[in-house]
Coordinates of C-alpha atoms in Angstrom, one line a residue:
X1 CA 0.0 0.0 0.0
X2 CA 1.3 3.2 -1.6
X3 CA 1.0 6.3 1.0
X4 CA 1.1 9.9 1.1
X5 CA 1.9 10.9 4.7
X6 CA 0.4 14.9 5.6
X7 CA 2.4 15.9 8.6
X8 CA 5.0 14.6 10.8
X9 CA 4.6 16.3 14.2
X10 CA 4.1 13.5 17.2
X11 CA 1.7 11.6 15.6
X12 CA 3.3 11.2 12.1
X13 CA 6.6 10.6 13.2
X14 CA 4.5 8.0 15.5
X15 CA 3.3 6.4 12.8
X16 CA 6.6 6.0 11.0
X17 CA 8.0 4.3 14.1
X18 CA 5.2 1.9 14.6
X19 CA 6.1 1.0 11.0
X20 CA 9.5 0.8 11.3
X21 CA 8.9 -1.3 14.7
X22 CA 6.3 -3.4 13.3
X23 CA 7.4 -4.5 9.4
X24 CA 8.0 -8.0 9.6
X25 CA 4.8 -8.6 11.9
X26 CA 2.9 -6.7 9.2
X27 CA 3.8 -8.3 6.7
X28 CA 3.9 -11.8 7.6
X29 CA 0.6 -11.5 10.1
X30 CA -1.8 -9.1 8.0
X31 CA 0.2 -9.1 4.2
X32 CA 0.6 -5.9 4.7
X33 CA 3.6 -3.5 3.3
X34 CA 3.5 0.2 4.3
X35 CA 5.1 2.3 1.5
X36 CA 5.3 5.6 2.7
X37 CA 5.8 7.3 -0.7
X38 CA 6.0 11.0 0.5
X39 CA 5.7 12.9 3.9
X40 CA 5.1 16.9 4.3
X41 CA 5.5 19.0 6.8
X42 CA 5.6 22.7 7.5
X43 CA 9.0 23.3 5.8
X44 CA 7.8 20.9 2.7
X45 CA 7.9 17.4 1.6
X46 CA 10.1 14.4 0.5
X47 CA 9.2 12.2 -2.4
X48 CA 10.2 8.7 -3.4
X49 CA 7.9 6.9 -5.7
X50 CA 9.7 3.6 -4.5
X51 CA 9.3 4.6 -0.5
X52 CA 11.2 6.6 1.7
X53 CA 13.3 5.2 4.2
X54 CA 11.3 6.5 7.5
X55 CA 14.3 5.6 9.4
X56 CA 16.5 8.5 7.5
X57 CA 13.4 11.0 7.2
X58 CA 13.0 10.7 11.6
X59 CA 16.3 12.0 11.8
X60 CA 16.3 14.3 9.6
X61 CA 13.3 15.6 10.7
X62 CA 15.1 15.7 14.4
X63 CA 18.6 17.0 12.9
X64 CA 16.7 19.6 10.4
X65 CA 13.5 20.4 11.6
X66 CA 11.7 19.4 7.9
X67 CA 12.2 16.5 5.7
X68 CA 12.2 19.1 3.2
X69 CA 16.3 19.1 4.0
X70 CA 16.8 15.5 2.4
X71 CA 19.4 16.3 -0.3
X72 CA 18.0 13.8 -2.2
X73 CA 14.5 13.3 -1.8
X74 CA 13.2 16.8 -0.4
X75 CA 11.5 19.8 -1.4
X76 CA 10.8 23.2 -0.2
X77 CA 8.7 24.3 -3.5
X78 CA 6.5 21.3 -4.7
X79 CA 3.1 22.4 -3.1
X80 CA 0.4 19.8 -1.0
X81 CA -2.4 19.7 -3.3
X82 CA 0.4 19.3 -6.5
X83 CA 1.8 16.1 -4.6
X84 CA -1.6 14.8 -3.6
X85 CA -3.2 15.3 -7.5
X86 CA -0.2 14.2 -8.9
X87 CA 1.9 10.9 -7.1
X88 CA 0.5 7.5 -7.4
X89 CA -0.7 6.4 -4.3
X90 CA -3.8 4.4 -2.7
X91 CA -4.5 6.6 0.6
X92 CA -3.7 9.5 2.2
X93 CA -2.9 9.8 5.8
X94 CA -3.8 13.2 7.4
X95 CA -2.5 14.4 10.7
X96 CA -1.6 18.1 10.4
X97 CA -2.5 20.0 13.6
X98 CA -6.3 20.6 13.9
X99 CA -8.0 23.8 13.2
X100 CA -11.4 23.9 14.2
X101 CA -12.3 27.4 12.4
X102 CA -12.4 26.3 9.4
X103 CA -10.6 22.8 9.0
X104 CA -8.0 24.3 6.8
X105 CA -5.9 23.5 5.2
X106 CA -6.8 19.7 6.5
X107 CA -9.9 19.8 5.2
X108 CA -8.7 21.3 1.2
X109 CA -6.3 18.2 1.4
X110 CA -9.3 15.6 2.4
X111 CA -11.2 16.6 -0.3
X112 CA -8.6 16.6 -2.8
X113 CA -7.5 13.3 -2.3
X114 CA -11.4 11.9 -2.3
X115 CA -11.0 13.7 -6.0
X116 CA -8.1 12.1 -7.1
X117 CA -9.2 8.6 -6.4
X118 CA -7.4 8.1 -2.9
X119 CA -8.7 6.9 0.4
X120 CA -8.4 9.1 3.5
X121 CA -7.3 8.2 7.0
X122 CA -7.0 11.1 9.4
X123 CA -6.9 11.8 13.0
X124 CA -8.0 15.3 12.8
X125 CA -11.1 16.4 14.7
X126 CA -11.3 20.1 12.7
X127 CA -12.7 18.5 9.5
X128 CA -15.1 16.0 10.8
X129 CA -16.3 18.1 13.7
X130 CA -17.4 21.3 10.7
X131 CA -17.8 18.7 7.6
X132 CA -18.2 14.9 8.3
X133 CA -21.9 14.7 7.0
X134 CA -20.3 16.6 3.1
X135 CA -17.4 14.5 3.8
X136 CA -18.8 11.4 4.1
X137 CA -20.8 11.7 1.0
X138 CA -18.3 13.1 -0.9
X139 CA -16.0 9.9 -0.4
X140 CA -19.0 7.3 -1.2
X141 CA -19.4 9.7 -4.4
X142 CA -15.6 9.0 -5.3
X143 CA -15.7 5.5 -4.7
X144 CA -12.8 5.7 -1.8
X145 CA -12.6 5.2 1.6
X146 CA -12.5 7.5 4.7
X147 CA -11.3 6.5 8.0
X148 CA -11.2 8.4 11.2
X149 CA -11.0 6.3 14.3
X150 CA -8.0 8.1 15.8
X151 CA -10.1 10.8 16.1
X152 CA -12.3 9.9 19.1
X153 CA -10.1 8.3 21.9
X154 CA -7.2 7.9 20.0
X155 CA -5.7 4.1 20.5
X156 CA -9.2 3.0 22.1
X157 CA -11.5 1.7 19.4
X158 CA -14.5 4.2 20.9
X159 CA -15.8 4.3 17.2
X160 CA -15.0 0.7 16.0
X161 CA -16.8 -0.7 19.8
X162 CA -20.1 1.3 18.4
X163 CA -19.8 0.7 15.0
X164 CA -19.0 -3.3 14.9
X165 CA -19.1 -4.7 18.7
X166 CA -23.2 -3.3 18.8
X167 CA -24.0 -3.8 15.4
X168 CA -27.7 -5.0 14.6
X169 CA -28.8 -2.8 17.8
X170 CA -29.6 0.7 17.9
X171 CA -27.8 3.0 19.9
X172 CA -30.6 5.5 21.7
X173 CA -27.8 8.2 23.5
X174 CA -24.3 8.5 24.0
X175 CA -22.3 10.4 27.0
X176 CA -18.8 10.3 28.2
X177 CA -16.2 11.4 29.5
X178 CA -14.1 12.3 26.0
X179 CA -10.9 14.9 26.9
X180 CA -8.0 13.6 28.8
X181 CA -6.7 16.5 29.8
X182 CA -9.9 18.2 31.5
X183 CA -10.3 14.8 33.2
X184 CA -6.9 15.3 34.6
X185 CA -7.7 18.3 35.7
X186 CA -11.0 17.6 37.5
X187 CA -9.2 14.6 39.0
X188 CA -6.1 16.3 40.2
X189 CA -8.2 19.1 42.4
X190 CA -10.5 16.3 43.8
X191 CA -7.8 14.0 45.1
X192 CA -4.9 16.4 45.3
X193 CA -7.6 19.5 46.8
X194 CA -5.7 21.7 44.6
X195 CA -7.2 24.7 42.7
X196 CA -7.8 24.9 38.8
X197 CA -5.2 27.0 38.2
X198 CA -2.6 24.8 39.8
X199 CA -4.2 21.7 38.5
X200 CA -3.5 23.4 35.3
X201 CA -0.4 24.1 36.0
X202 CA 1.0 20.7 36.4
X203 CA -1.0 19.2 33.5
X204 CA 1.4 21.4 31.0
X205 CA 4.5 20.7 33.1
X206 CA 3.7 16.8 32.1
X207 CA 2.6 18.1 28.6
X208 CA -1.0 16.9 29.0
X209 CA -2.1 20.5 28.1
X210 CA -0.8 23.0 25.8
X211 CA 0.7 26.5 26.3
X212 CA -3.4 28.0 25.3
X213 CA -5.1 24.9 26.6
X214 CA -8.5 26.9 25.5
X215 CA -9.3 23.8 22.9
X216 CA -9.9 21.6 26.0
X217 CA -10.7 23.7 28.9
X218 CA -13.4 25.3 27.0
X219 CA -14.9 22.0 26.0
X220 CA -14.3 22.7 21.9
X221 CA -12.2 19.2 22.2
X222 CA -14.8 17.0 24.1
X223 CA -17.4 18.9 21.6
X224 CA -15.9 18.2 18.3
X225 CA -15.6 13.8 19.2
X226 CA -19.1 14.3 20.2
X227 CA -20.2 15.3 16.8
X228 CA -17.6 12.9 15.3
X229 CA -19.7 10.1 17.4
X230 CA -23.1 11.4 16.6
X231 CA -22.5 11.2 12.5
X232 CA -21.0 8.2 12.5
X233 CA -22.5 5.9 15.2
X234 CA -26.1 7.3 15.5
X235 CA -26.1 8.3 11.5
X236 CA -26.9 12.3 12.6
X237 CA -26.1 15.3 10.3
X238 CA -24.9 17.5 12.5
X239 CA -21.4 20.1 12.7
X240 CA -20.0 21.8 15.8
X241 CA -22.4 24.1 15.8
X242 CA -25.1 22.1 16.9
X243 CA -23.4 21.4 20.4
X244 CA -23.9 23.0 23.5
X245 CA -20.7 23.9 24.9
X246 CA -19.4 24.5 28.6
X247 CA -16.1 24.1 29.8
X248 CA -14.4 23.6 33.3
X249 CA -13.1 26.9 33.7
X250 CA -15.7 27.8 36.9
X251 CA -15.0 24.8 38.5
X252 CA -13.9 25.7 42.0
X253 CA -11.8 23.3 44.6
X254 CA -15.1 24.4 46.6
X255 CA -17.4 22.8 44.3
X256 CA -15.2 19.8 43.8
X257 CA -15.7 19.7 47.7
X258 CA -18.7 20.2 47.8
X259 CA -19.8 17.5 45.5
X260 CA -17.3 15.0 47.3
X261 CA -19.7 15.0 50.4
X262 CA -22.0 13.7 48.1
X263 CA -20.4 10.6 47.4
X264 CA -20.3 12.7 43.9
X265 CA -17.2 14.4 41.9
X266 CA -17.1 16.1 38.5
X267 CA -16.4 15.3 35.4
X268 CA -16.9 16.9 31.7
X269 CA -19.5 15.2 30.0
X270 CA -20.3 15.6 26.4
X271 CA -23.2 13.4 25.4
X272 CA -26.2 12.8 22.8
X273 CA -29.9 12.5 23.7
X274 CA -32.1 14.7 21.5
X275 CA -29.5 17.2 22.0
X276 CA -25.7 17.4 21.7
X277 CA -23.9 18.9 24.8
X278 CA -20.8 19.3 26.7
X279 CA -20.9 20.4 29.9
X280 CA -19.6 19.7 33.8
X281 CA -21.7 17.3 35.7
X282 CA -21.9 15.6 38.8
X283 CA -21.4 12.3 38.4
X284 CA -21.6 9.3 41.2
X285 CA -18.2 7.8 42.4
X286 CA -19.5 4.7 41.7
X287 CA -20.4 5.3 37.9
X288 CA -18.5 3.7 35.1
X289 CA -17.9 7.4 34.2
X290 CA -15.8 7.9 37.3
X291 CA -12.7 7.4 36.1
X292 CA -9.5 9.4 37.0
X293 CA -6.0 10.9 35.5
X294 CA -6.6 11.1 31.6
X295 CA -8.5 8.4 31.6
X296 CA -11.3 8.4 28.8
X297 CA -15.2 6.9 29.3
X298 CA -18.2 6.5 26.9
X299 CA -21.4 4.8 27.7
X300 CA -23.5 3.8 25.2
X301 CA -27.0 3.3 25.8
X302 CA -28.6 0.9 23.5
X303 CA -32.5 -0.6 22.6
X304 CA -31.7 -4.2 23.6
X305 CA -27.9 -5.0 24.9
X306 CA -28.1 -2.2 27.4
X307 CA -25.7 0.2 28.5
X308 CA -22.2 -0.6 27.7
X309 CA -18.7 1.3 28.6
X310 CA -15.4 1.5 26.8
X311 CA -13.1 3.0 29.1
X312 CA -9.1 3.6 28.0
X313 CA -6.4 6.1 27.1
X314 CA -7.7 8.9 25.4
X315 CA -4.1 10.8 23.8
X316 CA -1.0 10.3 23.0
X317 CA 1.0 10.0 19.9
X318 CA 1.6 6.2 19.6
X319 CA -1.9 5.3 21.0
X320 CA -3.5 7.6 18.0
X321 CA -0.9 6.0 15.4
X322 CA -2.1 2.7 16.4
X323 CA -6.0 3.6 15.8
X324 CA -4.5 4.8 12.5
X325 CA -2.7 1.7 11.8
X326 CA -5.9 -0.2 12.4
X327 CA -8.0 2.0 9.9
X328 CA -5.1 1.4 7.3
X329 CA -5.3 -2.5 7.9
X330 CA -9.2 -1.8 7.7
X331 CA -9.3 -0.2 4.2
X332 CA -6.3 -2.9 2.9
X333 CA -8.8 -5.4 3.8
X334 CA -11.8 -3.3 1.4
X335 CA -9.4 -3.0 -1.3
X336 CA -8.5 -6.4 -1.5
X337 CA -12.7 -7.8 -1.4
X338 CA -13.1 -5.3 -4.1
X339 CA -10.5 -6.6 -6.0
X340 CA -11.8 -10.5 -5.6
X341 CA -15.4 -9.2 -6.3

């Protein structure tokens, strides 16, 4: 499988290594052979028809800051859309760092490689969470596939449970907790009766939030997975937009106290029932929600199995390669029925 790699922060540089770690289990267990044909990044690409050797583009990448600086494979010129339209390839893995104003230029790149005949995987949440529904449609128009599991809970199959593990039923409402880094948070006031602020604090000294940590304090995080599952496990047609959003931001040490004499803490809860919303809730210490650290929880609530909760690790840049891995193993596995049908 031919591939054309769009970005190589943590998670594509993830992906290489899982790759590089995993070739001759790959190959012998699935029949699977990873070409990685070309990778961009913010300083340009690197091109080899016949595959790049990731091992040489990682430190490069590490020595040089681009792949771009390859003397024999890079360039600074070539544009994204040229090398998409143009190199031979069956899928397109998209990881550049999410935008959720307008999904650019992720989303541009989506669409161009459903245009050019190649499948998409992609682990970015700014596209699906404006466009899925258009998106969607606009791959089954193009006869290619689109992938996007490493979008919701990164290396915990939150999408695939829903999608295969409860098929036949019909899932009635969804809530969970689905942002690591608020659930830190939260946790880290409750049992170390610290205030938000310093709860903060230490979540970006262990790099579990950024320098603006707005996309997940505010909720836009939890809300954009929540639209992510509402389009493609309870077949909705609905954008960002449609979600009520609350953060964590007023959450004070004297509510997390307060709530604790309840048998009760809080957690951020985005979840589907009529309406889409994220907000802070009080949730029993007993619940299946209750988790702690950057722990992720969904409960789906189904017409005849019940409820049912996938609980695991919700970031992290091997974890989301490996849901990426998974989705490239999926589509291999489509191209190769099509090919026998």
């Amino acid at each position: 499988m031919r591939i054309i790699l769009i970005g190589f922060g943590v998670v594509g540089q993830s992906l290489a290594k899982l790759f590089i770690k995993r070739e001759t289990e790959l190959s012998s267990l699935y029949g699977f052979r990873p070409k990685v044909v070309a990778i961009a990044d913010k300083g340009g690409i690197a091109v080899n028809q016949r595959g790049l050797d990731l091992q040489r583009m990682l430190l490069i990448k590490a020595e040089k800051g681009t792949v771009a600086a390859d003397n024999e494979y890079g360039n600074s010129k070539m544009s994204v859309f040229d090398l998409i339209e143009s190199l031979e390839a069956e899928v397109l893995v998209e990881v550049s760092p999410t935008n959720v104003k307008d999904g650019e230029p992720a989303l541009s790149y989506i669409k161009s490689a459903f245009k050019a005949g190649k499948s998409v995987v992609t682990s970015n949440k700014g596209p699906l969470a404006l466009a899925l529904p258009a998106l969607i449609e606009l791959a089954e128009h193009n006869n290619v596939y689109f992938r996007f599991s490493g979008s919701v809970g990164a290396g915990t199959p939150i999408l695939e449970f829903a999608k295969r593990c409860l098929h036949g039923d019909r899932i009635i409402s969804v809530r969970g907790i689905l942002n690591g880094t608020t659930n830190y948070i939260l946790t880290e006031m409750a049992e170390g009766r610290v205030s938000f602020e310093e709860a903060l604090q230490k979540a970006k000294q262990l790099g579990y939030a950024e320098s603006d940590p707005s996309m997940d304090i505010d909720g836009i995080d939890a809300a954009c997975k929540l639209v992510i599952l509402a389009n493609w496990v309870m077949g909705k047609r609905v954008t960002l937009k449609d979600v009520s959003i609350k953060g964590i931001r007023g959450i004070s040490l004297k509510d997390i106290e307060a709530v604790a004499r309840e048998g009760c803490t809080i957690k951020l809860i985005g979840s589907v029932n009529g309406r889409l919303e994220v907000k802070p809730e009080k949730i029993p210490r007993n619940s299946p929600l209750s988790v702690g650290g950057t722990l992720n929880a969904v409960t789906f609530y189904s017409e005849f199995a019940g409820e049912q909760t996938i609980i695991g690790r919700g970031a992290g840049g091997i974890e989301t390669a490996s849901a990426i891995l998974r989705d490239l193993l999926d589509i291999k596995q489509e191209l190769a029925t099509k090919l026998l049908s």
